[in-house]
Every structure is written in C-alpha cells, then in structure tokens.
Coordinates of C-alpha atoms and ligand atoms in Angstrom, one line a residue:
M122 CA -11.7 78.5 44.3
G123 CA -11.0 81.5 42.2
Q124 CA -7.3 80.9 42.6
I125 CA -7.4 77.6 41.0
L126 CA -9.5 78.6 38.0
T127 CA -7.0 81.2 37.4
A128 CA -4.1 78.7 37.4
L129 CA -5.5 76.5 35.4
R130 CA -6.7 79.3 32.6
P131 CA -3.7 79.7 31.0
A132 CA -2.6 75.8 30.9
K133 CA -6.5 75.2 29.3
G134 CA -5.5 77.9 26.6
A135 CA -2.0 76.2 26.2
L136 CA -3.9 72.6 25.9
L137 CA -6.1 74.2 23.5
V138 CA -3.5 75.5 20.8
R139 CA -1.5 71.9 21.7
V140 CA -5.2 70.4 20.4
L141 CA -5.5 73.1 17.5
K142 CA -1.7 72.7 16.5
A143 CA -2.1 68.5 16.4
Y144 CA -5.0 68.8 14.7
L145 CA -3.6 70.7 12.1
V146 CA -0.2 68.6 11.9
F147 CA -2.9 65.4 11.5
A148 CA -5.1 67.6 8.8
V149 CA -2.1 67.9 6.7
A150 CA -0.8 64.8 7.1
H151 CA -4.6 63.6 5.8
M152 CA -4.6 65.9 2.9
M153 CA -0.8 64.6 1.9
A154 CA -2.1 61.0 2.5
K155 CA -5.0 61.7 0.0
T156 CA -3.5 63.6 -2.1
A157 CA -0.9 61.0 -3.0
R158 CA -3.2 58.4 -3.1
F159 CA -5.1 60.6 -5.6
L160 CA -2.0 60.9 -7.8
L161 CA -0.9 57.5 -7.6
A162 CA -4.6 56.2 -8.5
Q163 CA -4.4 58.7 -11.5
R164 CA -0.9 57.7 -12.3
K165 CA -2.2 54.1 -12.6
F166 CA -5.3 55.1 -14.5
K167 CA -3.3 57.2 -16.9
R168 CA -0.8 54.2 -17.2
A169 CA -3.5 51.9 -17.8
T170 CA -5.7 54.2 -20.7
K171 CA -2.8 55.1 -22.5
H172 CA -3.1 53.5 -25.5
I173 CA -7.3 53.9 -25.2
P174 CA -8.7 56.7 -27.9
G175 CA -10.7 59.5 -26.5
G176 CA -10.0 62.9 -24.2
E177 CA -8.2 63.1 -21.1
T178 CA -10.1 63.9 -17.4
D179 CA -10.8 67.0 -17.0
W180 CA -10.8 67.2 -13.4
T181 CA -12.6 70.9 -13.1
G182 CA -15.6 69.5 -14.0
K183 CA -16.3 72.8 -16.2
N184 CA -17.3 71.7 -19.1
L185 CA -19.5 68.5 -17.5
V186 CA -21.8 71.4 -15.8
A187 CA -21.6 73.8 -18.9
N188 CA -23.1 71.0 -20.6
V189 CA -25.3 69.4 -17.7
N190 CA -29.0 70.4 -19.7
R191 CA -27.8 68.1 -22.4
F192 CA -25.9 65.7 -21.1
Q193 CA -26.7 62.9 -23.3
E194 CA -25.7 64.9 -26.4
H195 CA -22.4 65.4 -24.7
S196 CA -21.8 62.2 -23.7
R197 CA -22.3 61.7 -27.2
D198 CA -20.1 64.4 -28.8
L199 CA -16.9 62.8 -26.1
V200 CA -17.6 59.2 -27.3
A201 CA -18.6 59.4 -31.4
P202 CA -15.2 60.1 -32.8
H203 CA -13.9 56.9 -31.2
I204 CA -16.7 54.8 -31.8
D205 CA -14.9 51.7 -33.5
S206 CA -13.2 51.2 -30.2
H207 CA -14.1 48.8 -27.5
L208 CA -13.0 51.5 -24.9
V209 CA -12.4 55.4 -25.0
K210 CA -11.4 57.4 -22.5
W211 CA -13.6 60.6 -21.9
E212 CA -13.3 64.0 -19.9
I213 CA -16.1 63.1 -17.1
P214 CA -14.1 63.6 -13.8
G215 CA -13.6 60.5 -12.4
F216 CA -11.6 57.2 -13.4
E217 CA -14.4 56.8 -15.8
I218 CA -13.9 54.5 -19.6
V219 CA -16.5 53.9 -21.4
F220 CA -17.3 50.3 -23.0
N221 CA -18.2 51.0 -26.4
S222 CA -18.4 47.8 -28.6
P223 CA -20.7 44.4 -28.0
E224 CA -17.6 42.4 -27.3
A225 CA -16.5 44.9 -24.2
V226 CA -20.0 45.1 -22.7
K227 CA -20.4 41.4 -22.7
F228 CA -16.8 41.3 -20.9
M229 CA -18.2 43.8 -18.0
L230 CA -22.1 42.5 -17.9
K231 CA -21.1 38.4 -18.3
D232 CA -17.5 37.5 -18.6
R233 CA -15.9 39.6 -16.0
F234 CA -19.2 39.8 -13.9
D235 CA -18.0 38.4 -10.5
V236 CA -15.6 41.9 -10.4
S237 CA -17.3 44.1 -12.3
T238 CA -20.4 45.8 -9.8
K239 CA -22.1 48.5 -9.0
P240 CA -20.2 51.4 -7.6
D241 CA -19.6 51.4 -3.6
P242 CA -22.6 53.2 -1.3
G243 CA -19.9 54.3 0.9
E244 CA -17.9 56.2 -1.6
D245 CA -19.5 57.0 -4.8
E246 CA -21.6 60.1 -4.3
L247 CA -24.5 59.6 -6.4
F248 CA -25.0 55.8 -4.8
V249 CA -24.9 57.7 -1.6
L250 CA -27.7 60.0 -2.9
L251 CA -29.8 56.8 -4.3
T252 CA -29.2 54.4 -1.4
R253 CA -31.1 57.3 1.1
F254 CA -33.8 58.0 -2.0
I255 CA -34.7 54.3 -2.6
G256 CA -32.6 52.0 -0.1
A257 CA -30.3 49.5 -0.8
S258 CA -32.2 46.5 -2.9
I259 CA -31.9 45.1 -5.7
F260 CA -31.2 48.1 -7.9
T261 CA -27.9 49.3 -5.7
L262 CA -26.9 46.1 -3.9
R263 CA -23.3 44.8 -5.3
H264 CA -22.9 41.8 -6.5
G265 CA -19.9 39.8 -6.9
E266 CA -17.2 37.6 -4.9
M267 CA -15.8 40.7 -3.2
N268 CA -19.3 41.6 -1.9
S269 CA -20.3 38.0 -0.4
E270 CA -22.8 39.4 1.8
E271 CA -24.7 41.8 -0.6
H272 CA -24.5 39.3 -3.3
D273 CA -26.4 37.0 -1.4
R274 CA -29.2 39.5 -0.2
W275 CA -29.5 40.6 -4.5
Y276 CA -29.2 37.2 -5.3
R277 CA -32.3 36.4 -3.0
Q278 CA -34.1 39.5 -4.1
R279 CA -33.8 38.6 -7.7
K280 CA -35.2 35.0 -6.8
A281 CA -38.4 36.3 -5.0
A282 CA -39.1 39.0 -7.6
A283 CA -38.6 36.4 -10.6
L284 CA -42.1 34.8 -9.2
I285 CA -44.1 37.4 -10.2
F286 CA -42.9 37.5 -13.7
T287 CA -43.9 34.0 -14.8
K288 CA -46.0 33.7 -17.9
S289 CA -49.1 32.8 -16.3
K290 CA -49.4 35.5 -14.1
F291 CA -48.8 37.7 -17.5
S292 CA -52.0 36.3 -19.6
N293 CA -54.2 36.2 -16.2
M294 CA -53.4 38.7 -13.7
M295 CA -51.1 41.8 -15.6
F296 CA -53.1 41.7 -18.8
D297 CA -57.0 42.5 -16.8
V298 CA -54.9 45.0 -15.0
F299 CA -53.4 47.1 -17.7
V300 CA -56.6 46.3 -20.2
R301 CA -58.7 48.4 -17.3
K302 CA -56.2 51.1 -16.4
A303 CA -55.9 51.5 -20.6
Q304 CA -59.4 51.6 -20.5
S305 CA -59.3 54.5 -17.6
M306 CA -56.7 56.4 -19.8
I307 CA -59.0 56.4 -22.9
D308 CA -61.7 57.3 -20.9
V309 CA -60.4 60.7 -19.8
L310 CA -58.4 61.0 -23.2
T311 CA -61.5 60.6 -24.9
Q312 CA -63.3 63.5 -22.9
V313 CA -60.9 66.2 -23.8
A314 CA -61.0 65.0 -27.7
K315 CA -64.8 65.0 -27.7
R316 CA -64.4 68.9 -26.5
N317 CA -61.7 69.5 -29.0
A318 CA -63.9 67.8 -31.6
A319 CA -67.0 70.0 -30.2
A320 CA -64.7 72.9 -30.6
G321 CA -63.2 71.9 -33.8
N322 CA -61.5 74.1 -36.6
P323 CA -61.0 71.6 -39.4
T324 CA -58.4 74.1 -41.1
D325 CA -56.1 73.9 -38.2
K326 CA -56.8 71.6 -36.0
N327 CA -54.1 72.4 -33.1
K328 CA -55.0 76.2 -32.6
G329 CA -57.1 76.6 -29.7
A330 CA -57.4 72.6 -28.9
E331 CA -57.4 71.4 -25.7
P332 CA -53.8 69.6 -24.9
V333 CA -53.1 66.9 -22.8
E334 CA -49.9 66.8 -20.8
M335 CA -49.1 63.0 -21.7
Q336 CA -45.7 62.3 -19.7
E337 CA -47.7 62.8 -16.5
K338 CA -50.5 60.8 -17.7
F339 CA -48.3 58.0 -18.7
F340 CA -46.5 58.0 -15.3
A341 CA -49.8 58.0 -13.6
F342 CA -50.8 54.5 -15.9
T343 CA -47.6 52.8 -14.8
F344 CA -47.8 53.9 -11.5
D345 CA -51.6 52.7 -10.9
S346 CA -50.9 49.5 -12.7
I347 CA -47.7 48.5 -10.7
Q348 CA -49.7 49.4 -7.6
Q349 CA -52.0 46.9 -8.1
I350 CA -49.7 44.1 -9.5
F351 CA -47.4 45.2 -7.1
F352 CA -48.5 45.9 -4.4
G353 CA -52.6 45.0 -4.6
D354 CA -53.9 48.4 -4.4
D355 CA -56.3 49.6 -6.6
V356 CA -55.6 53.3 -7.2
D357 CA -56.4 55.5 -10.2
T358 CA -54.5 58.4 -10.1
V359 CA -54.8 58.7 -13.9
S360 CA -58.3 60.3 -14.0
G361 CA -57.6 62.4 -10.7
R362 CA -60.0 60.2 -8.7
D363 CA -57.1 59.3 -6.2
S364 CA -54.1 61.5 -4.7
D365 CA -50.9 60.6 -6.2
A366 CA -48.6 62.1 -3.4
A367 CA -46.5 59.5 -3.2
A368 CA -45.8 59.6 -6.6
V369 CA -45.0 63.3 -6.4
A370 CA -42.4 62.9 -3.4
F371 CA -40.6 60.1 -6.0
D372 CA -40.2 62.2 -9.1
G373 CA -39.1 65.4 -7.1
A374 CA -36.7 63.3 -5.0
H375 CA -35.6 61.9 -8.7
R376 CA -35.1 64.8 -10.0
A377 CA -33.7 67.1 -7.4
M378 CA -30.8 64.2 -6.7
T379 CA -29.4 63.9 -10.0
R380 CA -29.6 68.0 -10.9
Y381 CA -27.5 68.3 -7.4
H382 CA -25.5 65.5 -7.8
L383 CA -24.3 66.5 -11.8
T384 CA -23.7 70.4 -10.5
T385 CA -21.9 69.4 -7.4
V386 CA -19.7 67.2 -8.5
P387 CA -16.6 69.5 -8.2
H388 CA -17.8 71.1 -4.9
I389 CA -18.3 67.7 -3.7
S390 CA -15.0 66.2 -5.0
L391 CA -12.9 69.5 -3.1
L392 CA -14.5 68.4 0.3
Q393 CA -13.8 64.7 -0.4
C394 CA -10.5 65.7 -0.6
M395 CA -10.5 67.7 2.8
P396 CA -9.0 66.6 6.1
F397 CA -11.4 64.6 8.6
P398 CA -14.0 65.7 10.0
I399 CA -14.7 68.0 7.3
G400 CA -14.2 65.1 4.2
P401 CA -15.0 61.9 4.7
L402 CA -13.3 59.2 7.1
W403 CA -15.7 56.6 6.4
Y404 CA -18.4 58.1 4.0
N405 CA -21.1 56.3 5.8
M406 CA -20.4 57.5 9.1
N407 CA -22.9 59.9 10.8
W408 CA -19.8 61.6 12.6
T409 CA -17.8 62.1 10.0
S410 CA -17.6 64.6 6.6
L411 CA -19.3 67.3 8.2
G412 CA -18.1 69.8 5.4
I413 CA -19.8 67.4 2.9
R414 CA -23.1 67.3 5.5
A415 CA -22.7 71.3 6.1
F416 CA -22.8 71.6 2.1
K417 CA -25.8 69.3 2.0
A418 CA -28.2 71.0 4.3
I419 CA -27.8 74.5 3.1
H420 CA -27.8 73.6 -0.5
P421 CA -31.6 74.0 -1.9
L422 CA -31.2 71.2 -4.4
H423 CA -30.5 69.0 -1.3
Q424 CA -32.9 70.4 0.8
T425 CA -36.0 69.6 -1.8
F426 CA -34.4 66.4 -2.2
E427 CA -34.5 65.6 1.3
S428 CA -37.9 66.9 2.3
H429 CA -39.5 64.8 -1.1
V430 CA -37.3 61.6 0.4
E431 CA -39.1 61.9 3.8
D432 CA -42.5 62.5 2.4
L433 CA -42.1 59.3 0.0
H434 CA -40.3 57.2 2.9
R435 CA -43.4 58.0 5.9
I436 CA -46.1 57.1 2.8
T437 CA -44.1 53.7 2.1
R438 CA -43.7 52.8 5.7
E439 CA -47.4 53.4 6.2
K440 CA -48.3 51.1 3.1
I441 CA -45.9 48.6 4.8
Q442 CA -47.6 48.7 8.0
R443 CA -51.0 48.3 6.0
L444 CA -49.4 45.2 4.6
R445 CA -48.1 43.7 7.3
R446 CA -51.8 43.8 9.3
D447 CA -53.5 42.1 6.5
P448 CA -54.9 39.3 7.9
K449 CA -55.1 37.5 4.3
L450 CA -51.8 38.4 3.2
A451 CA -51.0 34.6 3.0
Q452 CA -53.2 34.4 0.3
R453 CA -52.1 37.2 -1.7
D454 CA -50.5 37.1 -4.9
D455 CA -49.0 40.3 -5.7
L456 CA -45.1 41.1 -5.5
I457 CA -44.7 42.3 -2.1
A458 CA -46.7 39.3 -0.4
N459 CA -44.7 37.5 -3.0
F460 CA -41.8 38.3 -1.1
I461 CA -42.8 38.3 2.4
N462 CA -44.5 34.6 1.3
H463 CA -41.0 33.3 -0.4
D464 CA -39.1 33.7 2.6
A465 CA -39.8 30.8 3.8
S466 CA -39.1 28.5 0.8
F467 CA -35.9 30.3 0.5
R468 CA -34.8 29.2 3.8
K469 CA -34.8 25.7 2.8
S470 CA -32.8 26.3 -0.7
K471 CA -29.3 25.9 -0.4
R472 CA -27.8 29.4 -1.7
S473 CA -26.5 29.0 -5.5
G474 CA -26.5 31.4 -8.4
P475 CA -24.0 33.4 -10.6
T476 CA -20.6 33.3 -8.6
A477 CA -22.4 33.1 -4.9
G478 CA -20.6 34.9 -2.2
N479 CA -19.7 33.4 0.9
G480 CA -21.4 35.5 3.3
P481 CA -23.4 34.5 5.8
S482 CA -26.4 32.9 4.8
A483 CA -29.9 34.2 4.3
E484 CA -31.3 32.0 6.4
A485 CA -33.2 33.1 9.1
I486 CA -33.1 36.8 8.0
G487 CA -36.6 38.2 7.4
W488 CA -37.8 41.1 6.0
T489 CA -37.5 44.4 7.9
D490 CA -39.5 47.1 7.7
D491 CA -36.3 48.9 5.9
E492 CA -36.3 46.0 3.3
L493 CA -39.4 46.3 2.6
L494 CA -39.4 49.4 2.2
A495 CA -36.2 49.8 -0.4
I496 CA -38.1 46.8 -2.1
V497 CA -40.8 49.0 -2.8
L498 CA -38.6 51.9 -4.2
N499 CA -36.5 49.9 -6.0
F500 CA -39.3 48.2 -7.9
I501 CA -41.0 51.8 -8.5
I502 CA -37.9 53.2 -10.1
A503 CA -37.5 49.9 -11.9
G504 CA -41.2 49.2 -12.9
R505 CA -43.0 52.4 -12.9
D506 CA -40.4 55.3 -14.4
T507 CA -38.8 52.9 -17.3
S508 CA -42.0 51.9 -19.1
A509 CA -43.4 55.4 -18.6
C510 CA -40.4 57.5 -20.5
T511 CA -40.8 54.6 -23.3
L512 CA -44.3 55.5 -23.8
T513 CA -43.3 59.3 -23.5
W514 CA -41.1 59.2 -26.1
L515 CA -42.9 56.7 -28.4
F516 CA -45.8 59.2 -28.4
Y517 CA -43.6 62.0 -29.5
E518 CA -42.1 60.2 -32.1
L519 CA -45.9 59.1 -33.2
A520 CA -46.6 62.8 -33.1
I521 CA -43.8 64.6 -34.8
N522 CA -44.2 61.6 -37.6
P523 CA -47.8 61.6 -38.4
E524 CA -47.5 59.0 -41.4
I525 CA -45.7 56.8 -39.0
Q526 CA -48.6 57.2 -36.6
A527 CA -51.0 56.7 -39.6
N528 CA -49.1 53.2 -41.0
L529 CA -49.4 52.1 -36.9
Q530 CA -53.4 52.8 -37.4
R531 CA -53.7 51.0 -40.4
E532 CA -52.0 47.9 -39.0
L533 CA -54.4 48.3 -35.6
D534 CA -57.5 48.4 -37.3
E535 CA -57.0 45.8 -40.0
N536 CA -55.4 43.2 -37.6
L537 CA -58.1 44.3 -34.3
E538 CA -60.7 46.0 -36.0
G539 CA -61.6 47.7 -33.3
R540 CA -60.8 45.1 -30.4
T541 CA -58.6 44.8 -27.3
P542 CA -55.4 42.5 -28.9
T543 CA -55.2 39.1 -27.2
Y544 CA -52.0 38.5 -25.3
E545 CA -50.6 36.2 -28.3
E546 CA -51.5 39.4 -30.4
V547 CA -49.4 42.1 -28.3
V548 CA -46.5 39.8 -27.9
H549 CA -46.0 37.9 -31.2
G550 CA -48.3 39.8 -33.7
L551 CA -48.3 43.5 -35.1
P552 CA -44.8 43.6 -36.2
Y553 CA -45.0 47.5 -36.8
L554 CA -46.3 48.1 -33.3
N555 CA -43.2 46.6 -32.2
G556 CA -41.1 48.1 -34.5
C557 CA -42.5 51.6 -33.1
L558 CA -41.6 50.3 -29.6
F559 CA -37.8 49.4 -30.6
E560 CA -37.4 52.3 -32.0
A561 CA -38.4 54.4 -28.9
L562 CA -36.3 52.3 -26.8
R563 CA -33.2 52.7 -29.4
L564 CA -33.3 56.5 -29.9
H565 CA -34.5 57.3 -25.9
P566 CA -33.2 54.4 -24.0
P567 CA -34.9 54.9 -20.5
V568 CA -31.5 54.0 -19.0
P569 CA -29.4 55.7 -20.8
Q570 CA -26.1 55.4 -19.3
D571 CA -24.9 52.5 -16.6
V572 CA -21.9 52.3 -14.8
K573 CA -19.8 49.5 -13.4
V574 CA -17.0 49.2 -11.0
A575 CA -14.1 46.9 -11.3
S576 CA -13.9 45.5 -7.7
K577 CA -10.1 44.3 -8.2
D578 CA -7.3 44.9 -11.2
M579 CA -8.5 42.7 -14.5
E580 CA -6.9 42.4 -17.6
F581 CA -9.2 43.4 -21.0
I582 CA -9.6 41.3 -24.1
D583 CA -7.4 43.5 -25.9
G584 CA -4.4 43.2 -22.6
T585 CA -5.3 46.5 -21.6
L586 CA -4.9 46.2 -17.6
L587 CA -8.3 48.0 -16.4
P588 CA -7.5 48.8 -12.1
A589 CA -9.4 48.2 -9.5
G590 CA -11.9 50.8 -8.9
V591 CA -11.9 52.2 -12.3
R592 CA -15.6 53.1 -13.5
M593 CA -16.7 51.0 -16.3
L594 CA -19.6 52.2 -18.2
Y595 CA -21.9 51.5 -20.8
L596 CA -24.6 54.1 -23.0
P597 CA -27.0 52.3 -24.9
Y598 CA -28.2 56.4 -26.0
V599 CA -24.8 56.3 -27.7
M600 CA -24.8 53.1 -29.1
G601 CA -28.8 53.6 -30.1
R602 CA -27.4 56.6 -32.4
D603 CA -24.5 54.8 -33.9
E604 CA -24.6 55.5 -37.7
N605 CA -22.3 52.7 -38.1
R606 CA -25.1 50.4 -36.7
Y607 CA -27.5 51.7 -37.6
S608 CA -28.0 53.8 -41.4
D609 CA -30.0 57.1 -40.9
A610 CA -29.7 56.6 -37.2
L611 CA -31.4 59.2 -36.4
S612 CA -34.6 58.9 -37.8
F613 CA -37.4 57.3 -36.6
K614 CA -38.1 54.2 -38.6
P615 CA -40.0 51.0 -37.2
E616 CA -39.3 48.9 -40.7
R617 CA -36.1 48.1 -39.6
W618 CA -37.4 45.6 -37.4
I619 CA -39.2 44.0 -39.7
P620 CA -38.8 40.7 -39.7
F621 CA -37.8 40.9 -36.4
T622 CA -35.1 39.0 -34.7
E623 CA -34.0 39.9 -31.0
P624 CA -31.0 42.1 -31.1
D625 CA -27.9 40.9 -29.4
P626 CA -27.9 42.1 -25.9
F627 CA -24.6 43.2 -25.6
A628 CA -25.5 45.0 -28.6
F629 CA -28.6 46.6 -27.5
P630 CA -28.1 46.7 -23.7
V631 CA -31.1 48.8 -23.2
F632 CA -32.3 46.3 -20.7
Q633 CA -28.7 45.6 -19.7
A634 CA -27.6 41.6 -20.2
A635 CA -26.6 39.0 -18.9
Y636 CA -27.0 38.0 -14.9
R637 CA -28.5 41.5 -13.9
S638 CA -30.5 42.1 -17.3
C639 CA -33.9 43.4 -16.6
L640 CA -36.2 41.2 -14.3
G641 CA -39.5 43.4 -16.1
R642 CA -38.2 43.4 -19.6
D643 CA -41.6 41.5 -20.9
M644 CA -43.6 43.2 -18.6
A645 CA -42.9 46.6 -19.6
K646 CA -43.1 45.3 -23.5
F647 CA -46.4 44.5 -23.0
E648 CA -47.9 47.1 -21.4
V649 CA -46.1 49.7 -23.8
K650 CA -47.8 47.3 -26.6
L651 CA -50.9 47.1 -25.2
L652 CA -51.9 50.9 -24.2
T653 CA -50.4 51.8 -27.7
A654 CA -52.9 50.2 -29.8
M655 CA -55.6 50.8 -27.2
L656 CA -55.6 54.2 -27.6
L657 CA -54.4 54.8 -31.1
Q658 CA -57.6 52.9 -32.1
K659 CA -59.4 55.2 -31.0
L660 CA -57.6 58.5 -30.7
S661 CA -54.7 60.3 -32.5
F662 CA -52.4 62.6 -31.3
R663 CA -50.3 65.7 -32.3
L664 CA -47.6 68.2 -30.7
E665 CA -49.4 71.1 -29.3
A666 CA -48.8 73.9 -31.4
N667 CA -46.6 76.1 -28.7
E668 CA -43.9 73.1 -28.4
D669 CA -41.1 73.1 -30.3
P670 CA -39.5 69.7 -30.9
N671 CA -35.9 71.3 -31.2
V672 CA -36.2 72.5 -27.5
I673 CA -37.7 69.2 -26.0
C674 CA -34.6 67.1 -25.0
P675 CA -33.8 64.1 -22.2
S676 CA -34.2 65.1 -19.0
L677 CA -31.5 64.1 -16.3
A678 CA -32.7 61.8 -14.8
I679 CA -31.6 58.6 -14.2
T680 CA -34.3 57.2 -16.2
M681 CA -34.4 59.5 -18.8
S682 CA -37.7 61.1 -19.2
L683 CA -38.5 64.0 -21.8
C684 CA -38.1 67.8 -21.1
N685 CA -39.6 70.7 -22.9
S686 CA -37.2 73.5 -21.8
P687 CA -33.8 74.2 -22.2
D688 CA -33.2 75.0 -18.4
Q689 CA -35.1 71.8 -17.7
S690 CA -37.3 73.5 -15.5
T691 CA -40.1 71.4 -17.2
H692 CA -40.7 68.1 -18.1
E693 CA -44.2 68.2 -20.0
L694 CA -45.2 66.5 -23.2
W695 CA -48.3 68.6 -24.3
L696 CA -50.2 66.6 -27.1
V697 CA -53.6 67.4 -28.6
P698 CA -55.9 64.1 -28.1
Q699 CA -58.3 63.8 -31.3
L700 CA -61.3 61.4 -32.2
R701 CA -60.4 59.4 -34.9
E702 CA -63.4 60.0 -36.8
D703 CA -62.9 63.3 -36.9
I704 CA -59.4 63.4 -38.8
Ligands
HEM207 C1 -38.8 50.1 -21.0 C2 -38.7 49.5 -19.8 C3 -37.5 48.9 -19.2 C4 -35.9 49.1 -19.1 C5 -35.5 49.8 -20.4 C6 -35.4 48.5 -18.3 C7 -34.2 48.5 -18.0 C8 -33.3 48.2 -16.7 C9 -32.0 48.0 -17.2 C10 -30.7 48.7 -17.7 C11 -31.0 47.9 -16.0 C12 -30.0 47.4 -15.4 C13 -30.2 48.4 -14.1 C14 -28.7 47.9 -13.3 O1 -28.2 47.5 -12.7 O2 -28.0 49.1 -13.1 C15 -32.7 46.7 -14.8 C16 -32.9 46.2 -14.2 C17 -33.6 46.4 -13.7 N1 -35.4 46.1 -13.9 FE1 -35.6 46.8 -15.8 N2 -36.2 47.9 -17.6 C18 -37.8 48.5 -17.6 C19 -38.4 47.9 -16.9 C20 -39.0 47.1 -15.6 C21 -39.9 47.1 -15.1 C22 -41.8 46.9 -16.1 C23 -40.0 45.6 -14.5 C24 -40.8 45.6 -13.2 C25 -40.6 46.0 -12.1 C26 -38.2 46.0 -14.3 C27 -37.5 45.5 -13.0 C28 -36.4 45.5 -13.0 C29 -35.4 44.7 -11.9 C30 -36.1 44.3 -11.1 C31 -34.1 45.0 -12.1 C32 -33.0 44.1 -11.2 C33 -32.2 43.2 -11.7 C34 -31.2 43.1 -11.1 O3 -30.2 43.6 -11.1 O4 -31.4 41.7 -10.8 N3 -37.7 46.7 -15.2 N4 -33.8 47.7 -16.3

C-alpha cells in the first residue's frame, strides 16, 4: 500500500501542475477575449458617439469617486455645457449617453420603447444589488421584444396594480386614510409646537426651540399610509405607537446599497475583467464570480446592506404568511389582495399591451411567495420613498422661503377657512399649493436619474447609430435646473405654474412617461398636497438654527432624499414647528 502511495505522489504533483498550467492558459485566453470584447465595444461606442458633444469616459472612475457626495451636481456640471444638444457624452464609467432634449427622451421612452429597456440584472451591478434588495418585480423587470417572458410578467403586474389607482378608490378609501394619517402627524407636531410656545422667545424664535426631524416623519407618514392602502395594516409609526423595523431595514439597505455601488465602481469593473472563477462566467450563478463574491463578503458597506436585506425579507415574508392565512382575503380591497384576487381574471384574458412578448403565457402562474415579496418591496420603494422625498424637499423650501410659506398659508386660509380640503379642492383648487408641489418636483425630483439599455442597435432621430448595450440616461434633476427652460431656474417660484398647464411629460419626465410612466403619480400629488394643506393651516415651520442650507444636499439614494452633512453621514431635516397663532 505504502509503495503504491509513494508511486502516486509525484504523479499527483504533476497532475496539479498540469491543471494549474491549463487554468493559466484558460485564464489568459479568457482575459484576452474579455479585453478584446471590451475594446471592440469601446471602439464601436467611440465611433458612434464621435459627433456627440461631451466628455470622454473616465474608466478609472477617479472623478466620480471624488464627487460621489455631490453626484447630482457633478452630473449637472458634466451635462450643463451641452444642454442644447439632444445627446451628451459624459465621463461616468460605462457606455453611457445622456438623453437631454424632450425629443430624445420621447425617442427612448416611447418611440423605441420596445428596444430601450431596463438593465440586465445579470450584468449591471446596480441592478444585481437592486434585485437582491427588492426582488424582480414591476420596477426592475425588463420589457420589450427581446425579453418576452419578463415583459409579460411586468405587464401582468402593471395591469393588476392599476386596479388600485382608480378615481373611486382615491375619493373614498385613500382620501380617508390620508386624512387620518395626516391628523396623527398634526397631533404629534402640535404637541411640540405647544411646548415651543410655552418656552417662547418672541425676539428669537428658533433659539432653544425644540426641533423635529421632519424627513423621518414624512417617511413615517407615507409608510403608515401605504401600509394601510396597500396591505390593509393599520400602523402608526408617526406617533411612535408602532415600531418601524421594516422601515429601518428598508432605509438601511437602500443607503448602504447606493453608497457601496458608487464607491466600488472601479473595483467591481476590475473584478469583472478577471478570469473565471474570480470574475463572472455567468454573473448570477452561485459558483462563479468568486472574486466579486469575496469582495462583497468582506466589504463593510455590503455587509451592512446584506444584514438589512435579511431583516427586511424576514419581516416581509412573515407579513405575506399572515396575509395568505387571512380567511377574508377575497373580500379585501387593498393592493396586495387585489394582486392575488386579480390572478383569476388575468388568466381569462389574452396577453396584450405595448409590444407584448411571445414568452410563455402567464396562465397557470400563481403568485409565489418570492413574487409577492418583490411586489411588496417594489411598491414600498415606489410609493413610500418618492412621496416622502417630495414632502421633505417641499417643506425644506418652505422653511427657507418664509414669504412663500406665508403666501401658501394665505391661499389655504382664504379657501378652506380651517377645514380639511375636499377631494376636488386638493386635485383642482389651490393653484399656489399646486405650484409649490411642482417647484419641489422640478428642483428636487425624487428619481433624479433614470437609465435604460439599448437591447439592439438603433438609429437615433439625427442619424446617430446607438449600438446595442449602450446605456441611455435621462436626468430630471439636470433638466429641471436648466436656465434655457426655466428662467431664474434655481429659485423656488410657485407662480411659474400659475395658470397651470400639465407639463409635457418628455420635457418634465419626473414621473417618467409613456408606457412605463408612474402608476402612482396622482396618488403622490394628492397625498403631498393634502398633508401640506392640513399641516400649514395649523402650523408654520422654520429651519432649526444650527442647520445650514449650504450644507443641505441630495442624498445618494436612488430616490433622492435629503442629507444634512457634507459626507452624507446624516439624513435629517430639522425644522421647528410653531403654532400659527403664536407667530
Ligand atoms: C412624487 C412621487 C413619485 C415620483 C416622482 C415617481 C416617479 C416614478 C418614476 C420616475 C418611475 C419610473 C421608474 C423606472 O421605470 O425606472 C415610476 C414608476 C412607478 N411608480 Fe412612481 N413616482 C412617485 C410616486 C409613486 C407612488 C405614490 C406610487 C404608488 C405605488 C408609484 C408607483 C409606481 C409604479 C408601480 C411604477 C412602475 C411603473 C412601470 O414600470 O410600469 N409611484 N415612478
């Protein structure tokens, strides 16, 4: 036996050396193939974008990392000099083109909708993270002729979700929920305002006054509202009666994800070029991309992201189990019940819709727990964060522009005389309030940037060839601050929206446009206006004395919340609420 082992030992060593040599050859060939593919794509991109103004791509990502805490302003710096062009190149790593003019945005979102889709969650690192975070659902699913199976899933979810946004649901169920949640917020803030009045200092109202972290309150308000409207849960996190573990996990995951992504672009790009199994063979397979997996496992931001995602998924799965066990599910009218109950009616209908795919029929596909998890999380990011960001930035603007706040209060007093506005008044009356909302959306769009990917070569309206794989962005943040479109663009001027005409959605794509436009647009406008009208009839708001408007900036998150520290370590809007009669 011993003799046999001794005889085998050198043979084993030789085998190992041979395997290693073979791997080395494979690795070098793999990297060369990847480099060649990259260089070819780069050449194609350079040739295609030769006539497009803007900066060349900075593949080191140095400038991006240096400007990561002012990312939206950095984007504006890069695009603003070429604001008159349909298309702009910029230095952000990746084959990216900014679609700048309304015609260009229309081309991407409507005319070539079928081949301008979401990034591939198997390749695009942000979509890898996003899909891990909120799952594959309405927000992340790819549409279009090249993705027929996903297209059908997206379309089926859009149809089911649209059932909750009918006018009758607004004027009945949603109206009542928003009024009740707004009242809870008024009660909390009035307590603070009364304490401030009791300790009042008429000459210097802010000094020593008790502030409230309003961004957190607005996120709590929209969280409580959608928990009721979408999931039938009556929670009250605004007053602190109920815990908000899901919201904490959601925000923690969101912030860690975006910061991790933007600060690791160069590292991940490098690892992506490494040979299998360090780099990807197929990105989504567990046994490949070991280098990337190891990098993520030891990166503190990714660890934070993962731990929040695990909490969030556990809490949401428990919620889904409770929901499935509810004997009254068939009678319920909330979004998630609508989804489950809608299944039956969808199965009867034929597949249809813009550029419907040819994938397997949606028939016989019930919603799995994973799908419901993704639907819940997609609707939280869609419905809670965006409206809360709008409220935060609106109240920030009102706090730093006291004369505008006073004008708005005058409109509310004259029209409402202290009562809750009706549905019609919120939607069609109160033009100054509407102007304030649109200014907040213009200057601080909750989705400041959006990206699509060309799924095949296409010709742009000016003849430019856009190669397959190119990333096409539109930037509502930059478009909204363009002096050519809005005079005195950086000033908050509600009167520019009076009299009101609905802006062209391709020139003002804050809610996106065309076939994948925001489903919750009316709901968002409604809840923001209703809460603002109710709050400002009772209270006024000032920026807390220690807060500096020059430091306040957009966060890095996909939905643009507010930061109050230059390094983005704090996300707070500290305002002092004051009773109106006390002013
Ligand atoms: C001011 C608030 C809001 C803004 C600015 C906003 C903006 C947007 C944008 C830009 C998109 C397109 C995202 C993309 O495809 O990349 C979108 C999609 C969507 N939004 Fe909103 N949104 C807001 C509020 C809401 C609310 C309250 C809901 C309610 C749930 C909602 C539901 C959705 C849904 C379901 C989609 C996906 C549509 C699809 O892909 O077919 N949104 N929204």
